[in-house]
């Protein structure tokens, strides 16, 4: 795990965009795993800026981490709509190249297996962008999730319902209680993982991800078993990390 604590959220966005750009320049039809939520928005804005400056993302294929269950197809908070609005439509990635977990399927287990198969057929995820829940969740793998789980139906924790109410006019009751989420096993199959954490409310979760117990109660600890995980935190989210992570360049250590 490579951990970098950067001065602010803007620096996190730029460093994250550097990794996406490096991936796409090496492989123009790269498979990108995309997170929604607030944390990656700076990264997505930076990619839009680079796209305007000539970075071609039009051949990338994208797979979302999760999708709410129970929202109407045209609801603006469906993650498919969110990612189109925040990134893919803005950088010219055709909708047919953007895939979301199957939240409306009649036979959900079969549709989840088909989603995993589509990721495999695309060649697997080259770079997976991840946000971090206040309670340590990754995608919608809540504390206690089976580390060996694949894409499946999940229940959101009360903490996550409260945290996500801000996207639903502050109304906790309007947040769907269920979602279809990639599992930790699915996520850790990606060739490279990029975990982003910004803001003081993520400080405990960031510490637990990097140096906390290796436990299903800390879903993000599963990322430590991956050989190519990069963690980018701003100073606020990195505040509880051991001091060596904030040491000057060249004296930093990996977890
Ligand atoms: C979103 C997702 C979630 C978020 C997490 C943090 O696709 O999978 O795990 O990354 O809830 O959300 P924000 O970034 O809004 O704090």
mmCIF file of C-alpha atoms and ligand atoms in Angstrom:
data_model
loop_
_atom_site.group_PDB
_atom_site.id
_atom_site.type_symbol
_atom_site.label_atom_id
_atom_site.label_comp_id
_atom_site.label_asym_id
_atom_site.label_seq_id
_atom_site.Cartn_x
_atom_site.Cartn_y
_atom_site.Cartn_z
ATOM 1 C CA UNK A 1 0.000 0.000 0.000
ATOM 2 C CA UNK A 2 1.454 3.329 -1.004
ATOM 3 C CA UNK A 3 0.120 6.162 1.151
ATOM 4 C CA UNK A 4 0.451 9.847 0.306
ATOM 5 C CA UNK A 5 -0.827 12.646 2.497
ATOM 6 C CA UNK A 6 -1.183 15.792 0.411
ATOM 7 C CA UNK A 7 -1.883 19.360 1.508
ATOM 8 C CA UNK A 8 -5.500 19.637 0.365
ATOM 9 C CA UNK A 9 -8.335 18.106 -1.657
ATOM 10 C CA UNK A 10 -7.166 19.855 -4.812
ATOM 11 C CA UNK A 11 -3.754 18.165 -4.559
ATOM 12 C CA UNK A 12 -5.519 14.817 -4.064
ATOM 13 C CA UNK A 13 -7.605 15.426 -7.200
ATOM 14 C CA UNK A 14 -4.521 16.306 -9.264
ATOM 15 C CA UNK A 15 -2.500 13.295 -8.039
ATOM 16 C CA UNK A 16 -5.482 10.996 -8.681
ATOM 17 C CA UNK A 17 -5.951 12.446 -12.180
ATOM 18 C CA UNK A 18 -2.251 11.795 -12.846
ATOM 19 C CA UNK A 19 -2.839 8.090 -12.148
ATOM 20 C CA UNK A 20 -5.942 7.968 -14.360
ATOM 21 C CA UNK A 21 -4.113 9.810 -17.131
ATOM 22 C CA UNK A 22 -1.096 7.496 -16.876
ATOM 23 C CA UNK A 23 -3.452 4.488 -17.143
ATOM 24 C CA UNK A 24 -5.301 5.863 -20.175
ATOM 25 C CA UNK A 25 -2.150 6.996 -21.994
ATOM 26 C CA UNK A 26 -0.713 3.501 -21.603
ATOM 27 C CA UNK A 27 -3.962 1.843 -22.616
ATOM 28 C CA UNK A 28 -6.480 4.141 -24.372
ATOM 29 C CA UNK A 29 -9.273 1.552 -24.030
ATOM 30 C CA UNK A 30 -8.548 1.018 -20.325
ATOM 31 C CA UNK A 31 -11.251 -0.256 -18.002
ATOM 32 C CA UNK A 32 -11.902 2.269 -15.239
ATOM 33 C CA UNK A 33 -13.761 1.415 -12.054
ATOM 34 C CA UNK A 34 -15.644 4.476 -10.885
ATOM 35 C CA UNK A 35 -16.971 5.558 -7.504
ATOM 36 C CA UNK A 36 -19.720 8.090 -6.929
ATOM 37 C CA UNK A 37 -20.240 10.256 -3.815
ATOM 38 C CA UNK A 38 -18.533 13.576 -3.093
ATOM 39 C CA UNK A 39 -14.907 12.534 -2.752
ATOM 40 C CA UNK A 40 -14.067 11.827 -6.433
ATOM 41 C CA UNK A 41 -15.774 14.982 -7.730
ATOM 42 C CA UNK A 42 -12.511 16.960 -7.681
ATOM 43 C CA UNK A 43 -10.834 14.157 -9.656
ATOM 44 C CA UNK A 44 -13.670 14.159 -12.179
ATOM 45 C CA UNK A 45 -13.485 17.951 -12.586
ATOM 46 C CA UNK A 46 -9.732 17.652 -13.132
ATOM 47 C CA UNK A 47 -10.294 14.958 -15.800
ATOM 48 C CA UNK A 48 -12.802 17.253 -17.519
ATOM 49 C CA UNK A 49 -10.141 19.983 -17.527
ATOM 50 C CA UNK A 50 -7.541 17.589 -18.987
ATOM 51 C CA UNK A 51 -10.053 16.342 -21.552
ATOM 52 C CA UNK A 52 -10.551 19.950 -22.679
ATOM 53 C CA UNK A 53 -6.761 20.198 -22.932
ATOM 54 C CA UNK A 54 -6.608 17.111 -25.192
ATOM 55 C CA UNK A 55 -6.723 13.964 -23.034
ATOM 56 C CA UNK A 56 -8.801 11.395 -24.928
ATOM 57 C CA UNK A 57 -10.980 9.283 -22.634
ATOM 58 C CA UNK A 58 -13.505 8.309 -25.299
ATOM 59 C CA UNK A 59 -12.340 4.709 -25.640
ATOM 60 C CA UNK A 60 -12.299 3.856 -21.942
ATOM 61 C CA UNK A 61 -14.854 1.427 -20.557
ATOM 62 C CA UNK A 62 -16.315 2.190 -17.129
ATOM 63 C CA UNK A 63 -17.866 0.032 -14.413
ATOM 64 C CA UNK A 64 -19.577 1.569 -11.400
ATOM 65 C CA UNK A 65 -19.099 0.198 -7.903
ATOM 66 C CA UNK A 66 -22.705 0.330 -6.833
ATOM 67 C CA UNK A 67 -26.273 1.381 -7.601
ATOM 68 C CA UNK A 68 -29.248 2.113 -5.376
ATOM 69 C CA UNK A 69 -32.207 -0.248 -5.496
ATOM 70 C CA UNK A 70 -35.703 1.212 -5.743
ATOM 71 C CA UNK A 71 -35.112 4.587 -7.398
ATOM 72 C CA UNK A 72 -37.096 5.327 -10.583
ATOM 73 C CA UNK A 73 -35.072 4.877 -13.783
ATOM 74 C CA UNK A 74 -34.970 8.648 -14.357
ATOM 75 C CA UNK A 75 -34.087 9.636 -10.764
ATOM 76 C CA UNK A 76 -31.164 12.104 -10.757
ATOM 77 C CA UNK A 77 -29.479 10.326 -7.816
ATOM 78 C CA UNK A 78 -29.230 6.986 -9.545
ATOM 79 C CA UNK A 79 -25.494 6.460 -9.745
ATOM 80 C CA UNK A 80 -25.676 5.884 -13.472
ATOM 81 C CA UNK A 81 -27.165 9.383 -13.825
ATOM 82 C CA UNK A 82 -24.676 10.851 -11.351
ATOM 83 C CA UNK A 83 -21.612 9.501 -13.161
ATOM 84 C CA UNK A 84 -22.963 10.670 -16.548
ATOM 85 C CA UNK A 85 -23.538 14.150 -15.134
ATOM 86 C CA UNK A 86 -20.268 14.392 -13.202
ATOM 87 C CA UNK A 87 -17.876 12.664 -15.598
ATOM 88 C CA UNK A 88 -18.666 10.449 -18.534
ATOM 89 C CA UNK A 89 -20.941 12.782 -20.550
ATOM 90 C CA UNK A 90 -18.510 15.634 -19.892
ATOM 91 C CA UNK A 91 -15.487 13.768 -21.283
ATOM 92 C CA UNK A 92 -17.141 12.065 -24.251
ATOM 93 C CA UNK A 93 -17.377 8.490 -22.968
ATOM 94 C CA UNK A 94 -20.360 6.974 -24.823
ATOM 95 C CA UNK A 95 -23.170 5.710 -22.512
ATOM 96 C CA UNK A 96 -22.843 2.218 -24.039
ATOM 97 C CA UNK A 97 -19.348 2.037 -22.502
ATOM 98 C CA UNK A 98 -20.606 2.851 -18.999
ATOM 99 C CA UNK A 99 -21.939 -0.031 -16.901
ATOM 100 C CA UNK A 100 -23.718 -0.003 -13.548
ATOM 101 C CA UNK A 101 -24.670 -2.855 -11.237
ATOM 102 C CA UNK A 102 -28.092 -4.308 -12.122
ATOM 103 C CA UNK A 103 -30.417 -2.707 -9.583
ATOM 104 C CA UNK A 104 -33.676 -3.404 -11.477
ATOM 105 C CA UNK A 105 -33.180 -7.011 -12.548
ATOM 106 C CA UNK A 106 -35.895 -9.601 -11.869
ATOM 107 C CA UNK A 107 -33.339 -12.332 -11.228
ATOM 108 C CA UNK A 108 -30.825 -10.291 -9.264
ATOM 109 C CA UNK A 109 -28.273 -13.038 -8.488
ATOM 110 C CA UNK A 110 -28.100 -13.965 -12.203
ATOM 111 C CA UNK A 111 -27.800 -10.287 -13.185
ATOM 112 C CA UNK A 112 -25.001 -9.797 -10.633
ATOM 113 C CA UNK A 113 -23.127 -12.762 -12.074
ATOM 114 C CA UNK A 114 -23.615 -11.258 -15.564
ATOM 115 C CA UNK A 115 -22.206 -7.926 -14.311
ATOM 116 C CA UNK A 116 -19.095 -9.674 -13.024
ATOM 117 C CA UNK A 117 -18.814 -11.593 -16.293
ATOM 118 C CA UNK A 118 -19.043 -8.330 -18.273
ATOM 119 C CA UNK A 119 -16.165 -6.913 -16.230
ATOM 120 C CA UNK A 120 -14.098 -10.010 -16.924
ATOM 121 C CA UNK A 121 -14.955 -9.959 -20.637
ATOM 122 C CA UNK A 122 -13.833 -6.327 -20.803
ATOM 123 C CA UNK A 123 -10.454 -7.547 -19.558
ATOM 124 C CA UNK A 124 -10.852 -6.664 -15.873
ATOM 125 C CA UNK A 125 -10.567 -3.287 -14.225
ATOM 126 C CA UNK A 126 -7.240 -1.528 -14.791
ATOM 127 C CA UNK A 127 -7.729 1.213 -12.205
ATOM 128 C CA UNK A 128 -10.430 1.235 -9.532
ATOM 129 C CA UNK A 129 -11.286 4.586 -7.939
ATOM 130 C CA UNK A 130 -12.642 4.245 -4.394
ATOM 131 C CA UNK A 131 -14.101 6.595 -1.813
ATOM 132 C CA UNK A 132 -14.181 5.758 1.877
ATOM 133 C CA UNK A 133 -17.229 5.685 4.130
ATOM 134 C CA UNK A 134 -17.047 7.310 7.556
ATOM 135 C CA UNK A 135 -17.592 3.807 8.971
ATOM 136 C CA UNK A 136 -14.851 2.320 6.787
ATOM 137 C CA UNK A 137 -17.084 1.024 3.999
ATOM 138 C CA UNK A 138 -15.788 0.549 0.483
ATOM 139 C CA UNK A 139 -18.408 0.660 -2.276
ATOM 140 C CA UNK A 140 -21.415 -0.447 -0.182
ATOM 141 C CA UNK A 141 -19.553 -3.165 1.688
ATOM 142 C CA UNK A 142 -20.565 -2.174 5.186
ATOM 143 C CA UNK A 143 -18.674 -3.212 8.350
ATOM 144 C CA UNK A 144 -19.090 -6.964 8.772
ATOM 145 C CA UNK A 145 -19.221 -7.669 5.017
ATOM 146 C CA UNK A 146 -17.809 -10.965 3.822
ATOM 147 C CA UNK A 147 -14.363 -10.225 2.286
ATOM 148 C CA UNK A 148 -15.001 -13.039 -0.234
ATOM 149 C CA UNK A 149 -18.319 -11.604 -1.487
ATOM 150 C CA UNK A 150 -18.947 -10.647 -5.092
ATOM 151 C CA UNK A 151 -21.555 -8.279 -6.533
ATOM 152 C CA UNK A 152 -24.800 -8.655 -4.582
ATOM 153 C CA UNK A 153 -27.736 -7.001 -2.876
ATOM 154 C CA UNK A 154 -26.724 -5.145 0.303
ATOM 155 C CA UNK A 155 -28.374 -3.143 3.100
ATOM 156 C CA UNK A 156 -26.956 0.293 3.836
ATOM 157 C CA UNK A 157 -25.941 1.055 7.434
ATOM 158 C CA UNK A 158 -27.826 3.724 9.413
ATOM 159 C CA UNK A 159 -24.631 5.825 9.345
ATOM 160 C CA UNK A 160 -24.518 5.637 5.533
ATOM 161 C CA UNK A 161 -28.216 6.500 5.224
ATOM 162 C CA UNK A 162 -27.582 9.580 7.382
ATOM 163 C CA UNK A 163 -24.417 10.503 5.451
ATOM 164 C CA UNK A 164 -26.130 10.179 2.061
ATOM 165 C CA UNK A 165 -29.278 12.106 3.045
ATOM 166 C CA UNK A 166 -27.501 15.237 1.808
ATOM 167 C CA UNK A 167 -28.011 13.979 -1.755
ATOM 168 C CA UNK A 168 -31.765 13.615 -1.060
ATOM 169 C CA UNK A 169 -32.563 17.082 0.285
ATOM 170 C CA UNK A 170 -31.493 16.090 3.804
ATOM 171 C CA UNK A 171 -34.303 13.515 4.064
ATOM 172 C CA UNK A 172 -32.908 10.266 5.518
ATOM 173 C CA UNK A 173 -36.197 8.491 4.715
ATOM 174 C CA UNK A 174 -35.710 9.241 1.006
ATOM 175 C CA UNK A 175 -32.366 7.412 0.806
ATOM 176 C CA UNK A 176 -32.829 3.878 -0.560
ATOM 177 C CA UNK A 177 -32.045 1.339 2.146
ATOM 178 C CA UNK A 178 -30.715 -1.220 -0.316
ATOM 179 C CA UNK A 179 -28.212 -1.224 -3.151
ATOM 180 C CA UNK A 180 -26.391 -3.595 -5.443
ATOM 181 C CA UNK A 181 -22.686 -3.359 -4.743
ATOM 182 C CA UNK A 182 -19.513 -4.923 -6.007
ATOM 183 C CA UNK A 183 -18.047 -7.071 -3.260
ATOM 184 C CA UNK A 184 -14.596 -6.764 -1.755
ATOM 185 C CA UNK A 185 -13.490 -9.770 -3.772
ATOM 186 C CA UNK A 186 -14.684 -8.065 -6.966
ATOM 187 C CA UNK A 187 -12.957 -4.817 -6.094
ATOM 188 C CA UNK A 188 -9.630 -6.369 -5.186
ATOM 189 C CA UNK A 189 -9.508 -8.108 -8.567
ATOM 190 C CA UNK A 190 -8.739 -4.728 -10.185
ATOM 191 C CA UNK A 191 -5.115 -4.371 -11.267
ATOM 192 C CA UNK A 192 -4.669 -1.133 -9.305
ATOM 193 C CA UNK A 193 -6.729 0.414 -6.503
ATOM 194 C CA UNK A 194 -6.900 4.145 -5.812
ATOM 195 C CA UNK A 195 -8.469 5.054 -2.465
ATOM 196 C CA UNK A 196 -9.278 8.737 -1.961
ATOM 197 C CA UNK A 197 -10.038 10.312 1.414
ATOM 198 C CA UNK A 198 -10.622 13.987 2.075
ATOM 199 C CA UNK A 199 -11.939 16.002 4.995
ATOM 200 C CA UNK A 200 -11.694 15.587 8.777
ATOM 201 C CA UNK A 201 -14.723 13.283 8.985
ATOM 202 C CA UNK A 202 -12.664 10.629 7.141
ATOM 203 C CA UNK A 203 -9.632 10.787 9.455
ATOM 204 C CA UNK A 204 -10.569 7.776 11.597
ATOM 205 C CA UNK A 205 -11.609 5.692 8.590
ATOM 206 C CA UNK A 206 -8.381 6.570 6.763
ATOM 207 C CA UNK A 207 -6.302 5.554 9.783
ATOM 208 C CA UNK A 208 -8.217 2.276 10.101
ATOM 209 C CA UNK A 209 -7.809 1.568 6.375
ATOM 210 C CA UNK A 210 -4.050 1.942 6.587
ATOM 211 C CA UNK A 211 -3.048 0.770 10.074
ATOM 212 C CA UNK A 212 -6.266 -0.494 11.740
ATOM 213 C CA UNK A 213 -7.205 -4.085 12.444
ATOM 214 C CA UNK A 214 -7.323 -6.402 9.457
ATOM 215 C CA UNK A 215 -10.939 -7.360 9.964
ATOM 216 C CA UNK A 216 -14.316 -7.639 8.214
ATOM 217 C CA UNK A 217 -15.404 -4.882 10.629
ATOM 218 C CA UNK A 218 -13.042 -2.602 8.680
ATOM 219 C CA UNK A 219 -13.955 -3.354 5.039
ATOM 220 C CA UNK A 220 -11.227 -1.020 3.763
ATOM 221 C CA UNK A 221 -8.585 -3.201 5.441
ATOM 222 C CA UNK A 222 -9.184 -5.677 2.580
ATOM 223 C CA UNK A 223 -7.326 -3.233 0.326
ATOM 224 C CA UNK A 224 -4.121 -3.933 2.224
ATOM 225 C CA UNK A 225 -3.975 -7.439 0.760
ATOM 226 C CA UNK A 226 -3.739 -5.953 -2.747
ATOM 227 C CA UNK A 227 -0.255 -5.523 -4.226
ATOM 228 C CA UNK A 228 -1.028 -2.186 -5.928
ATOM 229 C CA UNK A 229 -3.127 0.024 -3.677
ATOM 230 C CA UNK A 230 -2.501 3.769 -3.629
ATOM 231 C CA UNK A 231 -4.084 5.865 -0.874
ATOM 232 C CA UNK A 232 -4.312 9.606 -1.389
ATOM 233 C CA UNK A 233 -5.481 11.631 1.602
ATOM 234 C CA UNK A 234 -5.608 15.333 2.216
ATOM 235 C CA UNK A 235 -4.071 16.707 5.415
ATOM 236 C CA UNK A 236 -7.404 16.598 7.268
ATOM 237 C CA UNK A 237 -8.170 12.976 6.367
ATOM 238 C CA UNK A 238 -4.554 12.014 6.992
ATOM 239 C CA UNK A 239 -4.409 13.696 10.412
ATOM 240 C CA UNK A 240 -4.572 10.442 12.418
ATOM 241 C CA UNK A 241 -2.097 8.521 10.287
ATOM 242 C CA UNK A 242 1.237 7.736 11.936
ATOM 243 C CA UNK A 243 3.734 10.552 11.485
ATOM 244 C CA UNK A 244 5.932 8.694 8.998
ATOM 245 C CA UNK A 245 3.238 9.004 6.305
ATOM 246 C CA UNK A 246 3.471 12.772 6.439
ATOM 247 C CA UNK A 247 7.276 12.821 6.431
ATOM 248 C CA UNK A 248 8.963 14.715 3.573
ATOM 249 C CA UNK A 249 9.324 13.022 0.172
ATOM 250 C CA UNK A 250 11.948 10.283 0.196
ATOM 251 C CA UNK A 251 11.492 9.439 3.881
ATOM 252 C CA UNK A 252 7.919 8.131 3.582
ATOM 253 C CA UNK A 253 7.205 4.485 4.197
ATOM 254 C CA UNK A 254 4.629 2.128 2.813
ATOM 255 C CA UNK A 255 2.160 0.274 5.050
HETATM 256 C C1 LIG B 1 -19.964 5.400 -3.919
HETATM 257 C C2 LIG B 1 -19.419 4.460 -2.955
HETATM 258 C C3 LIG B 1 -19.257 4.800 -1.515
HETATM 259 C C4 LIG B 1 -18.633 6.165 -1.290
HETATM 260 C C5 LIG B 1 -18.542 6.451 0.208
HETATM 261 C C6 LIG B 1 -17.973 7.818 0.496
HETATM 262 O O1 LIG B 1 -20.009 4.819 -5.198
HETATM 263 O O2 LIG B 1 -19.135 3.371 -3.337
HETATM 264 O O3 LIG B 1 -18.451 3.827 -0.899
HETATM 265 O O4 LIG B 1 -17.365 6.211 -1.875
HETATM 266 O O5 LIG B 1 -19.821 6.352 0.776
HETATM 267 O O6 LIG B 1 -18.852 8.790 0.011
HETATM 268 P P1 LIG B 1 -18.430 10.306 -0.068
HETATM 269 O O7 LIG B 1 -17.340 10.407 -1.045
HETATM 270 O O8 LIG B 1 -19.683 10.997 -0.548
HETATM 271 O O9 LIG B 1 -18.025 10.721 1.302
#
